[in-house]
Amino acid sequence: MLHDTFPTETEQTEVYRKVLVAYAPRPVYMRTLDIGGDKALPYFPFTEDNPYLGWRGIRFTLDNTSIFLTQIRALLKANINSQNMRIMLPMVSRVEEVDCFLGLLNEAMLQLEGEGLSVTKPSVGVMIEVPSATLILDHLAKRIDFISIGSNDLTQYLLAVDRNNPKVSSLYNFLNPAVIKSIFQVVATAHELQLGVSLCGEMASDPAAVLLLIGMEVDTLSMSAFNLPKVKWVIRSVSQARAKGLLQEVLSLESEAKIRELLEAELISVGLGGLLRAGG
């Protein structure tokens, strides 16, 4: 987004390598090019009547394989020394998209090996943002190593609410019973299939929602650095057993207001009421 044109393979490799080396040996999850919807490139403009249901994420990159292959090559080259990269695919809605990516990944590896470079195949995961992906986890699991639940997009697609539209944005709420039940089912199914589960988006940094995510046994939460302290505080203050009990209570509730009331009362009872006053 900061460039005037698509960055070259060399430019991408240098940027990716700096990040991977800085965090090694800890794993770094690199999401492939994710444009469309509310993320536009000034040098590649296109207009759609309904961008959130349009040319987004992996749909765009699979239609622009030269751009995609360049990024995949850069990622593999950047990972040669650190060996801590994971690749994550956005907006996946069908298994064919993952198959096409894996074909490009194998092609990129063969190209680089032919150039005398020693590359290794990284772990591959998908973003669970589209409702269809929640229903085909068993098929996806044959092809991937982990999932990351994109709570923002999954919420708006499940509720059919554009969170950027002021006329309906008040209906957007990740504590909606349908959203909670869907995420709970995704986590349970993923663990049955031996997939690691991460969750990102606004839900991961909301102290009340984090209580539920602990109870669901989500493996990893992704958020901005600013929100890390308060979320760590919640995780260290509430036992998983208690969080599981709260989750069962919440699953029986019918409204977002009742769910938030219950969760915020729990935060207050364990001495975390200050997070609420701080807008947590």
PDB file of C-alpha atoms in Angstrom:
ATOM      1  CA  MET A   1       0.000   0.000   0.000  1.00  0.00           C
ATOM      2  CA  LEU A   2       3.016   2.296   0.493  1.00  0.00           C
ATOM      3  CA  HIS A   3       4.425   1.602  -2.962  1.00  0.00           C
ATOM      4  CA  ASP A   4       3.599   3.195  -6.316  1.00  0.00           C
ATOM      5  CA  THR A   5       3.700  -0.195  -8.040  1.00  0.00           C
ATOM      6  CA  PHE A   6       3.738  -3.822  -6.974  1.00  0.00           C
ATOM      7  CA  PRO A   7       7.035  -4.364  -5.097  1.00  0.00           C
ATOM      8  CA  THR A   8       9.576  -6.527  -6.899  1.00  0.00           C
ATOM      9  CA  GLU A   9      10.595  -9.985  -5.759  1.00  0.00           C
ATOM     10  CA  THR A  10      13.877  -8.596  -4.432  1.00  0.00           C
ATOM     11  CA  GLU A  11      12.124  -5.818  -2.503  1.00  0.00           C
ATOM     12  CA  GLN A  12       9.662  -8.274  -0.966  1.00  0.00           C
ATOM     13  CA  THR A  13      12.392 -10.751  -0.067  1.00  0.00           C
ATOM     14  CA  GLU A  14      14.363  -8.087   1.805  1.00  0.00           C
ATOM     15  CA  VAL A  15      11.348  -6.927   3.819  1.00  0.00           C
ATOM     16  CA  TYR A  16      10.190 -10.457   4.670  1.00  0.00           C
ATOM     17  CA  ARG A  17      13.697 -11.544   5.664  1.00  0.00           C
ATOM     18  CA  LYS A  18      14.068  -8.673   8.128  1.00  0.00           C
ATOM     19  CA  VAL A  19      10.848  -9.673   9.872  1.00  0.00           C
ATOM     20  CA  LEU A  20      11.642 -13.389   9.942  1.00  0.00           C
ATOM     21  CA  VAL A  21      15.166 -12.847  11.264  1.00  0.00           C
ATOM     22  CA  ALA A  22      13.981 -10.379  13.901  1.00  0.00           C
ATOM     23  CA  TYR A  23      11.596 -12.923  15.424  1.00  0.00           C
ATOM     24  CA  ALA A  24      13.533 -16.149  14.873  1.00  0.00           C
ATOM     25  CA  PRO A  25      13.207 -18.790  16.182  1.00  0.00           C
ATOM     26  CA  ARG A  26       9.617 -17.818  16.976  1.00  0.00           C
ATOM     27  CA  PRO A  27       7.147 -18.565  14.159  1.00  0.00           C
ATOM     28  CA  VAL A  28       6.009 -15.728  11.905  1.00  0.00           C
ATOM     29  CA  TYR A  29       2.707 -16.020  10.066  1.00  0.00           C
ATOM     30  CA  MET A  30       2.838 -14.310   6.682  1.00  0.00           C
ATOM     31  CA  ARG A  31      -0.555 -13.652   5.125  1.00  0.00           C
ATOM     32  CA  THR A  32      -0.488 -13.621   1.336  1.00  0.00           C
ATOM     33  CA  LEU A  33      -1.597 -10.495  -0.516  1.00  0.00           C
ATOM     34  CA  ASP A  34      -4.989  -9.556   0.904  1.00  0.00           C
ATOM     35  CA  ILE A  35      -6.615  -6.714  -1.001  1.00  0.00           C
ATOM     36  CA  GLY A  36     -10.192  -5.911  -1.895  1.00  0.00           C
ATOM     37  CA  GLY A  37     -13.102  -4.903   0.309  1.00  0.00           C
ATOM     38  CA  ASP A  38     -11.801  -2.041   2.455  1.00  0.00           C
ATOM     39  CA  LYS A  39      -8.149  -2.660   1.459  1.00  0.00           C
ATOM     40  CA  ALA A  40      -7.344  -0.988  -1.865  1.00  0.00           C
ATOM     41  CA  LEU A  41      -4.081  -0.497  -3.744  1.00  0.00           C
ATOM     42  CA  PRO A  42      -3.808   3.020  -5.206  1.00  0.00           C
ATOM     43  CA  TYR A  43      -1.851   1.717  -8.222  1.00  0.00           C
ATOM     44  CA  PHE A  44      -4.283  -1.136  -8.991  1.00  0.00           C
ATOM     45  CA  PRO A  45      -7.758   0.424  -8.785  1.00  0.00           C
ATOM     46  CA  PHE A  46     -10.940  -1.461  -9.596  1.00  0.00           C
ATOM     47  CA  THR A  47     -14.591  -0.814  -8.783  1.00  0.00           C
ATOM     48  CA  GLU A  48     -17.208  -3.325  -7.647  1.00  0.00           C
ATOM     49  CA  ASP A  49     -20.860  -2.953  -6.678  1.00  0.00           C
ATOM     50  CA  ASN A  50     -20.356  -5.168  -3.621  1.00  0.00           C
ATOM     51  CA  PRO A  51     -16.623  -5.322  -2.836  1.00  0.00           C
ATOM     52  CA  TYR A  52     -17.002  -7.456   0.298  1.00  0.00           C
ATOM     53  CA  LEU A  53     -18.477 -10.226  -1.848  1.00  0.00           C
ATOM     54  CA  GLY A  54     -16.099  -9.626  -4.722  1.00  0.00           C
ATOM     55  CA  TRP A  55     -12.464  -9.798  -5.803  1.00  0.00           C
ATOM     56  CA  ARG A  56     -10.827 -10.228  -2.423  1.00  0.00           C
ATOM     57  CA  GLY A  57      -7.886 -12.068  -0.911  1.00  0.00           C
ATOM     58  CA  ILE A  58      -7.009 -15.359  -2.568  1.00  0.00           C
ATOM     59  CA  ARG A  59      -9.591 -14.758  -5.300  1.00  0.00           C
ATOM     60  CA  PHE A  60      -7.538 -11.808  -6.510  1.00  0.00           C
ATOM     61  CA  THR A  61      -4.152 -13.502  -6.260  1.00  0.00           C
ATOM     62  CA  LEU A  62      -5.267 -16.672  -8.046  1.00  0.00           C
ATOM     63  CA  ASP A  63      -6.504 -14.486 -10.906  1.00  0.00           C
ATOM     64  CA  ASN A  64      -3.099 -12.759 -10.963  1.00  0.00           C
ATOM     65  CA  THR A  65      -0.753 -15.713 -10.734  1.00  0.00           C
ATOM     66  CA  SER A  66       2.365 -13.798 -11.807  1.00  0.00           C
ATOM     67  CA  ILE A  67       1.909 -11.444  -8.826  1.00  0.00           C
ATOM     68  CA  PHE A  68       1.144 -14.389  -6.546  1.00  0.00           C
ATOM     69  CA  LEU A  69       4.099 -16.478  -7.736  1.00  0.00           C
ATOM     70  CA  THR A  70       6.435 -13.526  -7.180  1.00  0.00           C
ATOM     71  CA  GLN A  71       5.268 -13.202  -3.575  1.00  0.00           C
ATOM     72  CA  ILE A  72       5.540 -16.940  -2.923  1.00  0.00           C
ATOM     73  CA  ARG A  73       9.089 -17.011  -4.313  1.00  0.00           C
ATOM     74  CA  ALA A  74      10.038 -14.022  -2.149  1.00  0.00           C
ATOM     75  CA  LEU A  75       8.602 -15.685   0.965  1.00  0.00           C
ATOM     76  CA  LEU A  76      10.484 -18.929   0.327  1.00  0.00           C
ATOM     77  CA  LYS A  77      13.775 -17.103  -0.319  1.00  0.00           C
ATOM     78  CA  ALA A  78      13.380 -14.963   2.805  1.00  0.00           C
ATOM     79  CA  ASN A  79      12.861 -18.091   4.902  1.00  0.00           C
ATOM     80  CA  ILE A  80      16.005 -19.934   3.800  1.00  0.00           C
ATOM     81  CA  ASN A  81      18.094 -19.098   6.865  1.00  0.00           C
ATOM     82  CA  SER A  82      15.499 -18.491   9.603  1.00  0.00           C
ATOM     83  CA  GLN A  83      13.137 -21.409   8.813  1.00  0.00           C
ATOM     84  CA  ASN A  84      10.355 -19.907  10.954  1.00  0.00           C
ATOM     85  CA  MET A  85       7.785 -18.846   8.348  1.00  0.00           C
ATOM     86  CA  ARG A  86       4.190 -20.016   8.105  1.00  0.00           C
ATOM     87  CA  ILE A  87       1.999 -19.032   5.140  1.00  0.00           C
ATOM     88  CA  MET A  88      -1.627 -18.041   5.686  1.00  0.00           C
ATOM     89  CA  LEU A  89      -4.215 -17.689   2.906  1.00  0.00           C
ATOM     90  CA  PRO A  90      -6.999 -15.073   3.219  1.00  0.00           C
ATOM     91  CA  MET A  91     -10.635 -15.327   2.130  1.00  0.00           C
ATOM     92  CA  VAL A  92     -10.601 -19.054   1.395  1.00  0.00           C
ATOM     93  CA  SER A  93     -14.079 -20.365   0.600  1.00  0.00           C
ATOM     94  CA  ARG A  94     -13.398 -23.639  -1.243  1.00  0.00           C
ATOM     95  CA  VAL A  95     -10.793 -26.404  -1.370  1.00  0.00           C
ATOM     96  CA  GLU A  96      -9.925 -25.660  -5.002  1.00  0.00           C
ATOM     97  CA  GLU A  97      -8.355 -22.369  -3.902  1.00  0.00           C
ATOM     98  CA  VAL A  98      -6.004 -24.164  -1.536  1.00  0.00           C
ATOM     99  CA  ASP A  99      -5.169 -26.754  -4.194  1.00  0.00           C
ATOM    100  CA  CYS A 100      -4.290 -24.017  -6.679  1.00  0.00           C
ATOM    101  CA  PHE A 101      -2.069 -22.312  -4.108  1.00  0.00           C
ATOM    102  CA  LEU A 102      -0.285 -25.569  -3.273  1.00  0.00           C
ATOM    103  CA  GLY A 103       0.359 -26.036  -6.990  1.00  0.00           C
ATOM    104  CA  LEU A 104       1.931 -22.576  -7.169  1.00  0.00           C
ATOM    105  CA  LEU A 105       3.937 -23.276  -4.006  1.00  0.00           C
ATOM    106  CA  ASN A 106       5.369 -26.452  -5.530  1.00  0.00           C
ATOM    107  CA  GLU A 107       6.105 -24.601  -8.779  1.00  0.00           C
ATOM    108  CA  ALA A 108       7.948 -21.841  -6.897  1.00  0.00           C
ATOM    109  CA  MET A 109       9.992 -24.408  -4.946  1.00  0.00           C
ATOM    110  CA  LEU A 110      11.017 -26.195  -8.153  1.00  0.00           C
ATOM    111  CA  GLN A 111      12.008 -22.900  -9.755  1.00  0.00           C
ATOM    112  CA  LEU A 112      14.165 -21.877  -6.806  1.00  0.00           C
ATOM    113  CA  GLU A 113      15.759 -25.299  -6.491  1.00  0.00           C
ATOM    114  CA  GLY A 114      16.553 -25.071 -10.197  1.00  0.00           C
ATOM    115  CA  GLU A 115      18.318 -21.787  -9.435  1.00  0.00           C
ATOM    116  CA  GLY A 116      20.491 -23.540  -6.876  1.00  0.00           C
ATOM    117  CA  LEU A 117      18.627 -22.405  -3.745  1.00  0.00           C
ATOM    118  CA  SER A 118      17.751 -24.799  -0.928  1.00  0.00           C
ATOM    119  CA  VAL A 119      14.166 -24.081   0.144  1.00  0.00           C
ATOM    120  CA  THR A 120      11.837 -25.976   2.456  1.00  0.00           C
ATOM    121  CA  LYS A 121       8.072 -26.283   2.299  1.00  0.00           C
ATOM    122  CA  PRO A 122       6.507 -24.143   5.061  1.00  0.00           C
ATOM    123  CA  SER A 123       3.425 -24.894   7.115  1.00  0.00           C
ATOM    124  CA  VAL A 124       0.289 -23.631   5.378  1.00  0.00           C
ATOM    125  CA  GLY A 125      -2.938 -22.390   6.937  1.00  0.00           C
ATOM    126  CA  VAL A 126      -6.108 -20.586   5.931  1.00  0.00           C
ATOM    127  CA  MET A 127      -8.154 -17.728   7.292  1.00  0.00           C
ATOM    128  CA  ILE A 128     -11.643 -18.781   8.361  1.00  0.00           C
ATOM    129  CA  GLU A 129     -13.575 -15.668   7.361  1.00  0.00           C
ATOM    130  CA  VAL A 130     -16.264 -17.014   5.036  1.00  0.00           C
ATOM    131  CA  PRO A 131     -19.134 -19.148   6.406  1.00  0.00           C
ATOM    132  CA  SER A 132     -18.586 -21.803   3.737  1.00  0.00           C
ATOM    133  CA  ALA A 133     -15.077 -22.424   5.096  1.00  0.00           C
ATOM    134  CA  THR A 134     -16.502 -23.304   8.507  1.00  0.00           C
ATOM    135  CA  LEU A 135     -18.471 -26.136   6.930  1.00  0.00           C
ATOM    136  CA  ILE A 136     -15.653 -27.742   4.947  1.00  0.00           C
ATOM    137  CA  LEU A 137     -12.966 -27.887   7.627  1.00  0.00           C
ATOM    138  CA  ASP A 138     -12.749 -31.652   7.258  1.00  0.00           C
ATOM    139  CA  HIS A 139     -11.786 -31.252   3.598  1.00  0.00           C
ATOM    140  CA  LEU A 140      -9.453 -28.312   4.239  1.00  0.00           C
ATOM    141  CA  ALA A 141      -7.696 -30.226   7.017  1.00  0.00           C
ATOM    142  CA  LYS A 142      -6.304 -32.692   4.450  1.00  0.00           C
ATOM    143  CA  ARG A 143      -4.403 -29.812   2.859  1.00  0.00           C
ATOM    144  CA  ILE A 144      -3.390 -27.454   5.689  1.00  0.00           C
ATOM    145  CA  ASP A 145      -1.681 -27.337   9.086  1.00  0.00           C
ATOM    146  CA  PHE A 146      -3.574 -24.609  10.951  1.00  0.00           C
ATOM    147  CA  ILE A 147      -6.407 -22.101  10.752  1.00  0.00           C
ATOM    148  CA  SER A 148      -6.831 -18.493  11.809  1.00  0.00           C
ATOM    149  CA  ILE A 149     -10.367 -17.303  12.485  1.00  0.00           C
ATOM    150  CA  GLY A 150     -10.832 -13.774  11.148  1.00  0.00           C
ATOM    151  CA  SER A 151     -13.479 -12.630  13.616  1.00  0.00           C
ATOM    152  CA  ASN A 152     -14.237  -9.307  11.898  1.00  0.00           C
ATOM    153  CA  ASP A 153     -15.125 -10.685   8.485  1.00  0.00           C
ATOM    154  CA  LEU A 154     -16.685 -13.875   9.814  1.00  0.00           C
ATOM    155  CA  THR A 155     -18.999 -11.808  12.019  1.00  0.00           C
ATOM    156  CA  GLN A 156     -20.132  -9.526   9.226  1.00  0.00           C
ATOM    157  CA  TYR A 157     -20.700 -12.415   6.818  1.00  0.00           C
ATOM    158  CA  LEU A 158     -22.601 -14.510   9.360  1.00  0.00           C
ATOM    159  CA  LEU A 159     -24.831 -11.559  10.294  1.00  0.00           C
ATOM    160  CA  ALA A 160     -25.038 -10.095   6.755  1.00  0.00           C
ATOM    161  CA  VAL A 161     -23.955  -6.730   8.178  1.00  0.00           C
ATOM    162  CA  ASP A 162     -21.491  -4.319   6.578  1.00  0.00           C
ATOM    163  CA  ARG A 163     -19.626  -3.047   9.634  1.00  0.00           C
ATOM    164  CA  ASN A 164     -18.579   0.085   7.709  1.00  0.00           C
ATOM    165  CA  ASN A 165     -22.156   1.037   6.824  1.00  0.00           C
ATOM    166  CA  PRO A 166     -23.484   3.465   9.475  1.00  0.00           C
ATOM    167  CA  LYS A 167     -27.080   2.449   8.742  1.00  0.00           C
ATOM    168  CA  VAL A 168     -26.524  -1.123   9.915  1.00  0.00           C
ATOM    169  CA  SER A 169     -23.223  -1.065  11.809  1.00  0.00           C
ATOM    170  CA  SER A 170     -25.073  -1.160  15.135  1.00  0.00           C
ATOM    171  CA  LEU A 171     -26.132  -4.712  14.230  1.00  0.00           C
ATOM    172  CA  TYR A 172     -22.509  -5.819  13.961  1.00  0.00           C
ATOM    173  CA  ASN A 173     -21.550  -7.585  17.187  1.00  0.00           C
ATOM    174  CA  PHE A 174     -19.152 -10.509  17.673  1.00  0.00           C
ATOM    175  CA  LEU A 175     -21.023 -11.440  20.873  1.00  0.00           C
ATOM    176  CA  ASN A 176     -24.089 -12.334  18.836  1.00  0.00           C
ATOM    177  CA  PRO A 177     -25.134 -15.874  19.854  1.00  0.00           C
ATOM    178  CA  ALA A 178     -24.840 -17.089  16.254  1.00  0.00           C
ATOM    179  CA  VAL A 179     -21.253 -15.857  16.013  1.00  0.00           C
ATOM    180  CA  ILE A 180     -20.236 -17.384  19.340  1.00  0.00           C
ATOM    181  CA  LYS A 181     -21.773 -20.748  18.486  1.00  0.00           C
ATOM    182  CA  SER A 182     -20.148 -20.742  15.039  1.00  0.00           C
ATOM    183  CA  ILE A 183     -16.681 -19.967  16.387  1.00  0.00           C
ATOM    184  CA  PHE A 184     -17.085 -22.540  19.168  1.00  0.00           C
ATOM    185  CA  GLN A 185     -17.960 -25.196  16.579  1.00  0.00           C
ATOM    186  CA  VAL A 186     -15.042 -24.206  14.348  1.00  0.00           C
ATOM    187  CA  VAL A 187     -12.562 -24.466  17.230  1.00  0.00           C
ATOM    188  CA  ALA A 188     -13.914 -27.831  18.369  1.00  0.00           C
ATOM    189  CA  THR A 189     -13.880 -29.259  14.850  1.00  0.00           C
ATOM    190  CA  ALA A 190     -10.388 -27.931  14.126  1.00  0.00           C
ATOM    191  CA  HIS A 191      -8.990 -29.545  17.263  1.00  0.00           C
ATOM    192  CA  GLU A 192     -10.653 -32.840  16.373  1.00  0.00           C
ATOM    193  CA  LEU A 193      -8.848 -32.574  13.037  1.00  0.00           C
ATOM    194  CA  GLN A 194      -5.562 -31.734  14.831  1.00  0.00           C
ATOM    195  CA  LEU A 195      -5.341 -28.222  13.415  1.00  0.00           C
ATOM    196  CA  GLY A 196      -3.868 -25.360  15.409  1.00  0.00           C
ATOM    197  CA  VAL A 197      -6.366 -22.529  15.947  1.00  0.00           C
ATOM    198  CA  SER A 198      -5.660 -18.819  16.110  1.00  0.00           C
ATOM    199  CA  LEU A 199      -8.156 -15.949  16.215  1.00  0.00           C
ATOM    200  CA  CYS A 200      -7.618 -12.357  15.126  1.00  0.00           C
ATOM    201  CA  GLY A 201      -9.765  -9.252  14.837  1.00  0.00           C
ATOM    202  CA  GLU A 202     -11.547  -7.053  17.360  1.00  0.00           C
ATOM    203  CA  MET A 203     -12.812 -10.050  19.316  1.00  0.00           C
ATOM    204  CA  ALA A 204      -9.255 -11.066  20.282  1.00  0.00           C
ATOM    205  CA  SER A 205      -8.656  -7.786  22.110  1.00  0.00           C
ATOM    206  CA  ASP A 206     -12.004  -7.489  23.890  1.00  0.00           C
ATOM    207  CA  PRO A 207     -11.531  -8.655  27.528  1.00  0.00           C
ATOM    208  CA  ALA A 208     -15.099  -9.966  27.773  1.00  0.00           C
ATOM    209  CA  ALA A 209     -14.794 -11.975  24.560  1.00  0.00           C
ATOM    210  CA  VAL A 210     -11.400 -13.300  25.616  1.00  0.00           C
ATOM    211  CA  LEU A 211     -13.113 -15.077  28.512  1.00  0.00           C
ATOM    212  CA  LEU A 212     -15.076 -17.075  25.955  1.00  0.00           C
ATOM    213  CA  LEU A 213     -12.046 -17.757  23.767  1.00  0.00           C
ATOM    214  CA  ILE A 214     -10.207 -19.186  26.787  1.00  0.00           C
ATOM    215  CA  GLY A 215     -13.173 -21.456  27.407  1.00  0.00           C
ATOM    216  CA  MET A 216     -13.215 -22.550  23.766  1.00  0.00           C
ATOM    217  CA  GLU A 217      -9.504 -23.460  24.042  1.00  0.00           C
ATOM    218  CA  VAL A 218      -8.385 -21.227  21.195  1.00  0.00           C
ATOM    219  CA  ASP A 219      -4.621 -21.800  20.941  1.00  0.00           C
ATOM    220  CA  THR A 220      -3.442 -18.319  19.956  1.00  0.00           C
ATOM    221  CA  LEU A 221      -4.809 -14.781  19.876  1.00  0.00           C
ATOM    222  CA  SER A 222      -3.576 -12.135  17.459  1.00  0.00           C
ATOM    223  CA  MET A 223      -3.903  -8.416  18.231  1.00  0.00           C
ATOM    224  CA  SER A 224      -2.094  -5.100  18.166  1.00  0.00           C
ATOM    225  CA  ALA A 225       0.754  -4.622  20.646  1.00  0.00           C
ATOM    226  CA  PHE A 226      -1.288  -1.944  22.412  1.00  0.00           C
ATOM    227  CA  ASN A 227      -3.869  -4.539  23.505  1.00  0.00           C
ATOM    228  CA  LEU A 228      -1.438  -7.219  24.686  1.00  0.00           C
ATOM    229  CA  PRO A 229      -1.177  -6.176  28.364  1.00  0.00           C
ATOM    230  CA  LYS A 230      -4.905  -6.168  29.113  1.00  0.00           C
ATOM    231  CA  VAL A 231      -5.483  -9.480  27.330  1.00  0.00           C
ATOM    232  CA  LYS A 232      -2.589 -11.106  29.183  1.00  0.00           C
ATOM    233  CA  TRP A 233      -4.108  -9.794  32.391  1.00  0.00           C
ATOM    234  CA  VAL A 234      -7.415 -11.509  31.610  1.00  0.00           C
ATOM    235  CA  ILE A 235      -5.753 -14.793  30.662  1.00  0.00           C
ATOM    236  CA  ARG A 236      -3.696 -14.843  33.860  1.00  0.00           C
ATOM    237  CA  SER A 237      -6.642 -13.935  36.093  1.00  0.00           C
ATOM    238  CA  VAL A 238      -9.285 -16.465  35.008  1.00  0.00           C
ATOM    239  CA  SER A 239      -8.824 -20.227  35.065  1.00  0.00           C
ATOM    240  CA  GLN A 240      -9.727 -22.229  31.991  1.00  0.00           C
ATOM    241  CA  ALA A 241     -12.168 -24.266  34.070  1.00  0.00           C
ATOM    242  CA  ARG A 242     -14.021 -21.096  35.049  1.00  0.00           C
ATOM    243  CA  ALA A 243     -13.934 -19.842  31.459  1.00  0.00           C
ATOM    244  CA  LYS A 244     -15.460 -23.104  30.241  1.00  0.00           C
ATOM    245  CA  GLY A 245     -18.252 -22.706  32.774  1.00  0.00           C
ATOM    246  CA  LEU A 246     -18.928 -19.178  31.523  1.00  0.00           C
ATOM    247  CA  LEU A 247     -18.973 -20.415  27.952  1.00  0.00           C
ATOM    248  CA  GLN A 248     -21.664 -22.973  28.773  1.00  0.00           C
ATOM    249  CA  GLU A 249     -23.761 -20.257  30.433  1.00  0.00           C
ATOM    250  CA  VAL A 250     -23.315 -17.955  27.439  1.00  0.00           C
ATOM    251  CA  LEU A 251     -24.320 -20.666  24.953  1.00  0.00           C
ATOM    252  CA  SER A 252     -27.757 -20.726  26.580  1.00  0.00           C
ATOM    253  CA  LEU A 253     -28.306 -16.981  26.312  1.00  0.00           C
ATOM    254  CA  GLU A 254     -30.317 -15.380  23.527  1.00  0.00           C
ATOM    255  CA  SER A 255     -29.038 -11.824  23.224  1.00  0.00           C
ATOM    256  CA  GLU A 256     -25.781  -9.916  22.888  1.00  0.00           C
ATOM    257  CA  ALA A 257     -26.736  -7.613  25.767  1.00  0.00           C
ATOM    258  CA  LYS A 258     -27.245 -10.499  28.218  1.00  0.00           C
ATOM    259  CA  ILE A 259     -24.008 -12.119  27.111  1.00  0.00           C
ATOM    260  CA  ARG A 260     -21.957  -8.962  27.617  1.00  0.00           C
ATOM    261  CA  GLU A 261     -23.640  -8.321  30.978  1.00  0.00           C
ATOM    262  CA  LEU A 262     -22.646 -11.786  32.205  1.00  0.00           C
ATOM    263  CA  LEU A 263     -19.071 -11.518  30.963  1.00  0.00           C
ATOM    264  CA  GLU A 264     -18.481  -8.021  32.322  1.00  0.00           C
ATOM    265  CA  ALA A 265     -19.855  -9.085  35.705  1.00  0.00           C
ATOM    266  CA  GLU A 266     -17.237 -11.846  35.730  1.00  0.00           C
ATOM    267  CA  LEU A 267     -14.456  -9.381  34.921  1.00  0.00           C
ATOM    268  CA  ILE A 268     -15.562  -7.173  37.803  1.00  0.00           C
ATOM    269  CA  SER A 269     -15.743 -10.128  40.189  1.00  0.00           C
ATOM    270  CA  VAL A 270     -12.103 -11.040  39.526  1.00  0.00           C
ATOM    271  CA  GLY A 271     -10.904  -7.466  39.920  1.00  0.00           C
ATOM    272  CA  LEU A 272     -10.686  -6.533  36.225  1.00  0.00           C
ATOM    273  CA  GLY A 273     -13.384  -3.881  36.250  1.00  0.00           C
ATOM    274  CA  GLY A 274     -10.742  -1.285  35.379  1.00  0.00           C
ATOM    275  CA  LEU A 275     -10.557  -2.753  31.885  1.00  0.00           C
ATOM    276  CA  LEU A 276     -14.215  -1.857  31.382  1.00  0.00           C
ATOM    277  CA  ARG A 277     -13.752   1.693  32.600  1.00  0.00           C
ATOM    278  CA  ALA A 278     -10.818   2.004  30.198  1.00  0.00           C
ATOM    279  CA  GLY A 279     -13.078   1.114  27.314  1.00  0.00           C
ATOM    280  CA  GLY A 280     -11.942  -2.521  27.200  1.00  0.00           C
TER     281      GLY A 280
END
